Coordinates of C-alpha atoms in Angstrom, one line a residue:
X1 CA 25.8 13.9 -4.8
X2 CA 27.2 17.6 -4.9
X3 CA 30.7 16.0 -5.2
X4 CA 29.8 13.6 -8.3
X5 CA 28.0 16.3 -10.0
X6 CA 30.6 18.9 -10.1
X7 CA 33.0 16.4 -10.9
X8 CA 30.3 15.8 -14.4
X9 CA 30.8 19.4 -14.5
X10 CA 34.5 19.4 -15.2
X11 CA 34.6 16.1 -17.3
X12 CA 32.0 17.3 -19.5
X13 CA 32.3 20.7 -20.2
X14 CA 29.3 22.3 -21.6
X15 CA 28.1 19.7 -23.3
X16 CA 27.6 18.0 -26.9
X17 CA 24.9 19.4 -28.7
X18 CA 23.4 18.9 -33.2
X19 CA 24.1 15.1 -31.7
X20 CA 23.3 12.5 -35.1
X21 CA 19.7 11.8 -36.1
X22 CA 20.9 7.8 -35.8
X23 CA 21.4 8.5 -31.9
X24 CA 18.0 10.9 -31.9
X25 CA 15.8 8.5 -33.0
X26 CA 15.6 7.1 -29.6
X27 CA 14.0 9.6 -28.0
X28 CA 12.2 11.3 -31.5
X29 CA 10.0 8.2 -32.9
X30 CA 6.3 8.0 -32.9
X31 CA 4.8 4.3 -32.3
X32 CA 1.5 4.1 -33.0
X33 CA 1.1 8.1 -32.0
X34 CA 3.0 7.6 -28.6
X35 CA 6.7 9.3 -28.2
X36 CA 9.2 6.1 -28.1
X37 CA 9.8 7.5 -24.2
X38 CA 6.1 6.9 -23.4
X39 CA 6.4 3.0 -24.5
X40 CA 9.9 3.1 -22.4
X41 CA 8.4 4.2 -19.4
X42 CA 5.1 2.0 -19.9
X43 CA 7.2 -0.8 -20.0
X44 CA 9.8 -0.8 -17.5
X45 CA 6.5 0.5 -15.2
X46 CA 5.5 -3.0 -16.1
X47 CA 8.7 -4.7 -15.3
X48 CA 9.1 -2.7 -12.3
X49 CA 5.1 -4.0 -10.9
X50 CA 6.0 -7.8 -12.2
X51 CA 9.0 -7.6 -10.2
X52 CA 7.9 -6.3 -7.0
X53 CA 4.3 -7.7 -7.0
X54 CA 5.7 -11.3 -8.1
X55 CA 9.2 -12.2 -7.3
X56 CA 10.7 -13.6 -4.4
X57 CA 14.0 -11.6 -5.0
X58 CA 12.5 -7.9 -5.2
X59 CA 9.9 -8.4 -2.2
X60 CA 13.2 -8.8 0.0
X61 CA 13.2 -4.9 -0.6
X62 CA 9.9 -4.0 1.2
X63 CA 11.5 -6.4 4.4
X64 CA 14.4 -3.9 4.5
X65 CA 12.5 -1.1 4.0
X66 CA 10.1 -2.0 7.1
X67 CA 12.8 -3.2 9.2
X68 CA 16.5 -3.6 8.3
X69 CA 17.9 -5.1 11.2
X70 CA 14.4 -8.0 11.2
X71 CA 15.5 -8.6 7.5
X72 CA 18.9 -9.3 8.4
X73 CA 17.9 -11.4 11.5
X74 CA 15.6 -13.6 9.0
X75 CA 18.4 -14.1 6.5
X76 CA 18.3 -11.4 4.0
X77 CA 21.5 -9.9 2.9
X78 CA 20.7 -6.4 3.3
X79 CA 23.7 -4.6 2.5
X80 CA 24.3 -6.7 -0.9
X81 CA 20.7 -5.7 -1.6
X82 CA 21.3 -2.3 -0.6
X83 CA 24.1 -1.7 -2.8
X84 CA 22.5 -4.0 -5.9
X85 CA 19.3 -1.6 -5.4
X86 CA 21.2 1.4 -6.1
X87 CA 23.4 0.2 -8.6
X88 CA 20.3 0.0 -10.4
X89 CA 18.7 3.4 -9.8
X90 CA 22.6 4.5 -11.2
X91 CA 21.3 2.5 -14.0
X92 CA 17.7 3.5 -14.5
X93 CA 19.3 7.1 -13.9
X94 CA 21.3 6.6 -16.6
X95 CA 19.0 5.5 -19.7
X96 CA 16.9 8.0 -18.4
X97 CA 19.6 10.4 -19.2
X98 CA 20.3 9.0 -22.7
X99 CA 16.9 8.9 -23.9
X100 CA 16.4 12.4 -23.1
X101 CA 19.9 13.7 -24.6
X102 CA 18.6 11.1 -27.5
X103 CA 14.9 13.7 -27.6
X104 CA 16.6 17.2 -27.6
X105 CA 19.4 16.5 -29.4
X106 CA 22.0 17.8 -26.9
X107 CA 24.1 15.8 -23.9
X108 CA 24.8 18.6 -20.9
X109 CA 26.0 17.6 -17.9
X110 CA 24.0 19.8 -15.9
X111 CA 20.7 18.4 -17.0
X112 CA 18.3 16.7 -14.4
X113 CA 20.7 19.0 -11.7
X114 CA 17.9 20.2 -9.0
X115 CA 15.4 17.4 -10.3
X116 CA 15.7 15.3 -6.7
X117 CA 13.0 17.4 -5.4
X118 CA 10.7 16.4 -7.8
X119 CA 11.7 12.6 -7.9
X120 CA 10.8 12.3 -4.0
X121 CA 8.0 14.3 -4.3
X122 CA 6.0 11.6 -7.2
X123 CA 7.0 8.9 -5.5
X124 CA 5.5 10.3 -1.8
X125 CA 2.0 11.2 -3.8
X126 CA 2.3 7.5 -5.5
X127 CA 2.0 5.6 -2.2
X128 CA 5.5 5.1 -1.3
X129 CA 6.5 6.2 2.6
X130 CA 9.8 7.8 3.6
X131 CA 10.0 5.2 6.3
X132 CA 10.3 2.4 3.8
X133 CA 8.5 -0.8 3.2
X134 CA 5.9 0.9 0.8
X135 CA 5.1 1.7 -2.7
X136 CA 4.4 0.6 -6.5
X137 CA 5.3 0.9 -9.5
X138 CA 2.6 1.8 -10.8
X139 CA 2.2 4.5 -8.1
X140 CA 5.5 5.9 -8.9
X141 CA 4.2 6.4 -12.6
X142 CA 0.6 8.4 -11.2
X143 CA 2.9 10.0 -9.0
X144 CA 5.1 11.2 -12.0
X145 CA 2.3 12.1 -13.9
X146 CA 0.9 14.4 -11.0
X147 CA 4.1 16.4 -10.6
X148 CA 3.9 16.4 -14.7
X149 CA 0.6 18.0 -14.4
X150 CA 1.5 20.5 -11.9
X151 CA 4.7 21.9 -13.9
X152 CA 2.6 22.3 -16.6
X153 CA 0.0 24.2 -15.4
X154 CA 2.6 26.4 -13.3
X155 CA 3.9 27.2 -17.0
X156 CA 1.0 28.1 -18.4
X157 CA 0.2 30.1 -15.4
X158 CA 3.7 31.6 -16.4
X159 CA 5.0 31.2 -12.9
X160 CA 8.5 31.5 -12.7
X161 CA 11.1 28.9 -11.7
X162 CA 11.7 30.3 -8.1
X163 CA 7.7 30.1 -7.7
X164 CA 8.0 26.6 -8.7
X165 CA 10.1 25.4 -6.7
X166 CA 8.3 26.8 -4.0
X167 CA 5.1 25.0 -4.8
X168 CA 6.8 21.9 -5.8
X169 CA 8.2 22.1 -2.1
X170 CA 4.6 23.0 -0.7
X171 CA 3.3 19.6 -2.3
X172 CA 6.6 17.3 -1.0
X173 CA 5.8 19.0 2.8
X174 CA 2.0 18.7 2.4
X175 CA 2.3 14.7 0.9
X176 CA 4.9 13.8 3.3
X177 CA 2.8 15.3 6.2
X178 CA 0.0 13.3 5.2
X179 CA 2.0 10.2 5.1
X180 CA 3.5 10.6 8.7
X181 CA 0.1 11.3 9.9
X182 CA -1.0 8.0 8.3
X183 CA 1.3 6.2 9.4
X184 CA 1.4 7.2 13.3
X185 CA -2.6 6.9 13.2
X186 CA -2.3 3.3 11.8
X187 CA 0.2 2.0 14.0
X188 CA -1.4 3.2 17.0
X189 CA -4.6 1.8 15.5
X190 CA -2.9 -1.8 15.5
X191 CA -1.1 -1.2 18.8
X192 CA -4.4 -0.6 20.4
X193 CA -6.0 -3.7 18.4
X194 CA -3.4 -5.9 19.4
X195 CA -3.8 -5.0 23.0
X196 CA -7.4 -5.0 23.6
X197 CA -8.3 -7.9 21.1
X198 CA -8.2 -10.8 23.4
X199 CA -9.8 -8.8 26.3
X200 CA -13.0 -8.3 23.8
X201 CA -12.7 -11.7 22.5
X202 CA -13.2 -12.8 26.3
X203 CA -16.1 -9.9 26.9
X204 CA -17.7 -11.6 23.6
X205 CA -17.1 -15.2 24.4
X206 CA -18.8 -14.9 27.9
X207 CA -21.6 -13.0 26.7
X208 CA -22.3 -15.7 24.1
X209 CA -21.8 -18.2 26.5
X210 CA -24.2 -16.5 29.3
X211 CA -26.8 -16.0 26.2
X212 CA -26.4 -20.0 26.0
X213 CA -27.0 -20.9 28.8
X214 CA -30.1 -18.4 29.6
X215 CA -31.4 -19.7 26.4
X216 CA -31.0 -23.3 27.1
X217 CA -33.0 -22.4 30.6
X218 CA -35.6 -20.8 28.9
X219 CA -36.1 -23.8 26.9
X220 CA -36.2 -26.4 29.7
X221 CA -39.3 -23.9 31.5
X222 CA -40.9 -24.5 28.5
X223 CA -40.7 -28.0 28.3
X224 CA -41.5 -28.6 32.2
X225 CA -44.6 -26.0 31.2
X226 CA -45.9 -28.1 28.8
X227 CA -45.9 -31.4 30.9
X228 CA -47.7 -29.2 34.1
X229 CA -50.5 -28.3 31.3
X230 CA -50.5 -32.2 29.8
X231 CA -51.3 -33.9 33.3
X232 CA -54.9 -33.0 33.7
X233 CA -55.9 -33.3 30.5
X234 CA -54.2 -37.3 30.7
X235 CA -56.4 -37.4 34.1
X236 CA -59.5 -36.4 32.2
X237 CA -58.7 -39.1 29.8
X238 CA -58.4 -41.7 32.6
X239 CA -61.3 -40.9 34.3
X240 CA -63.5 -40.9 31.3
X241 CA -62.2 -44.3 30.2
X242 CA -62.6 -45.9 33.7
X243 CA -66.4 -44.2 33.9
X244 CA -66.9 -46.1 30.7
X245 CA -65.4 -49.8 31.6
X246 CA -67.5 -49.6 34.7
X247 CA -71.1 -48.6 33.3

């Protein structure tokens, strides 16, 4: 990344800048009191949740990101996907970096240098998980918004750049901590599911079996209860009616 950025460096120079209100529009126009930005990212957020959330073709990224070498046992093509998924970050990267040279008027090859910090750090406090195989869309967006937030307030605060990068790093090493602990509590959660759910199944199976069958005992005492306490009174009957048929 060092490499390709220096190499910006030396193509660009220092930049273009007074670039022509046709090419500022982009990132300048109001739509229905919105910045034109704030309907681009809206709507590729959009894209981004249909995709993921509804097509075959996109889900095959959260298989790789679980488990690369089980997605490539089940027939997935993970280093085409690989290489298609970052050809279009390159891209998403790159209208990103058109729409803002298209809002301040000036192209600078330097801009968005230092900016990976923040990047990982909205996408870790919008559910996604450095291990892979997690993470929205529409999470990434919150995320985004969060770190937004944040800069803002550390402006206002008047908090200097070295100060926030050293809170923007606080947040990345407290969110990814929280994730990690997550994550090692939930999969030793399932482990321990997994290995004592048929051994409780069992416990609970004989239980309601035994509660069956005690059940089922108390019942027949009952009915062999009721015929004891039926006997005399049928005797009583008898002898009444033979005491009549004789007098």
């Amino acid at each position: 990344m060092g490499i390709f950025s220096g190499i910006a460096l030396l193509v660009g120079g220092a930049g273009i800048t007074f670039l022509p209100p046709s090419f500022t529009q982009l990132g300048q126009a109001q739509i229905l009191g919105l910045q034109a930005p704030v309907w681009l990212v809206i709507f590729l957020g959009a894209v981004g949740h249909y995709c993921f959330a509804h097509t075959r073709f996109f889900r095959q990224f959260y298989y790789i990101g679980s488990n690369a070498k089980a997605a490539h046992l089940s027939g997935i093509n993970v280093e085409r996907l690989q290489i298609f998924a970052f050809t279009l970050v390159g891209l998403c990267a790159g209208l990103a970096g058109i729409v803002y040279a298209s809002r301040v008027a000036t192209a600078s090859s330097s801009v968005g240098m230092g900016k990976e910090l923040g990047a990982i750090t909205a996408c870790i406090l919008g559910g996604a998980s450095l291990q892979g195989g997690r993470g929205t869309a529409w999470g990434a967006l919150l995320g985004v918004l969060f770190v937004a937030v944040i800069q803002n307030m550390l402006l206002i605060k008047q908090v200097r750049p070295e100060g926030q990068g050293i809170i923007l790093g606080l947040v990345l090493v407290f969110a990814v901590a929280v994730d990690h602990f997550f994550n090692n509590n939930f999969c030793v959660f399932v482990e321990g599911f997994h290995r004592n759910f048929f051994h409780w199944r069992l416990k609970v199976q004989e239980a309601a079996d035994n509660f069956s069958q005690t059940l089922f005992t108390f019942e027949m005492q009952v009915v062999i209860f009721k015929q004891k306490l039926d006997r005399p009174r049928k005797a009583g009957k008898r002898g009444v009616n033979l005491a009549q048929a004789l007098f």
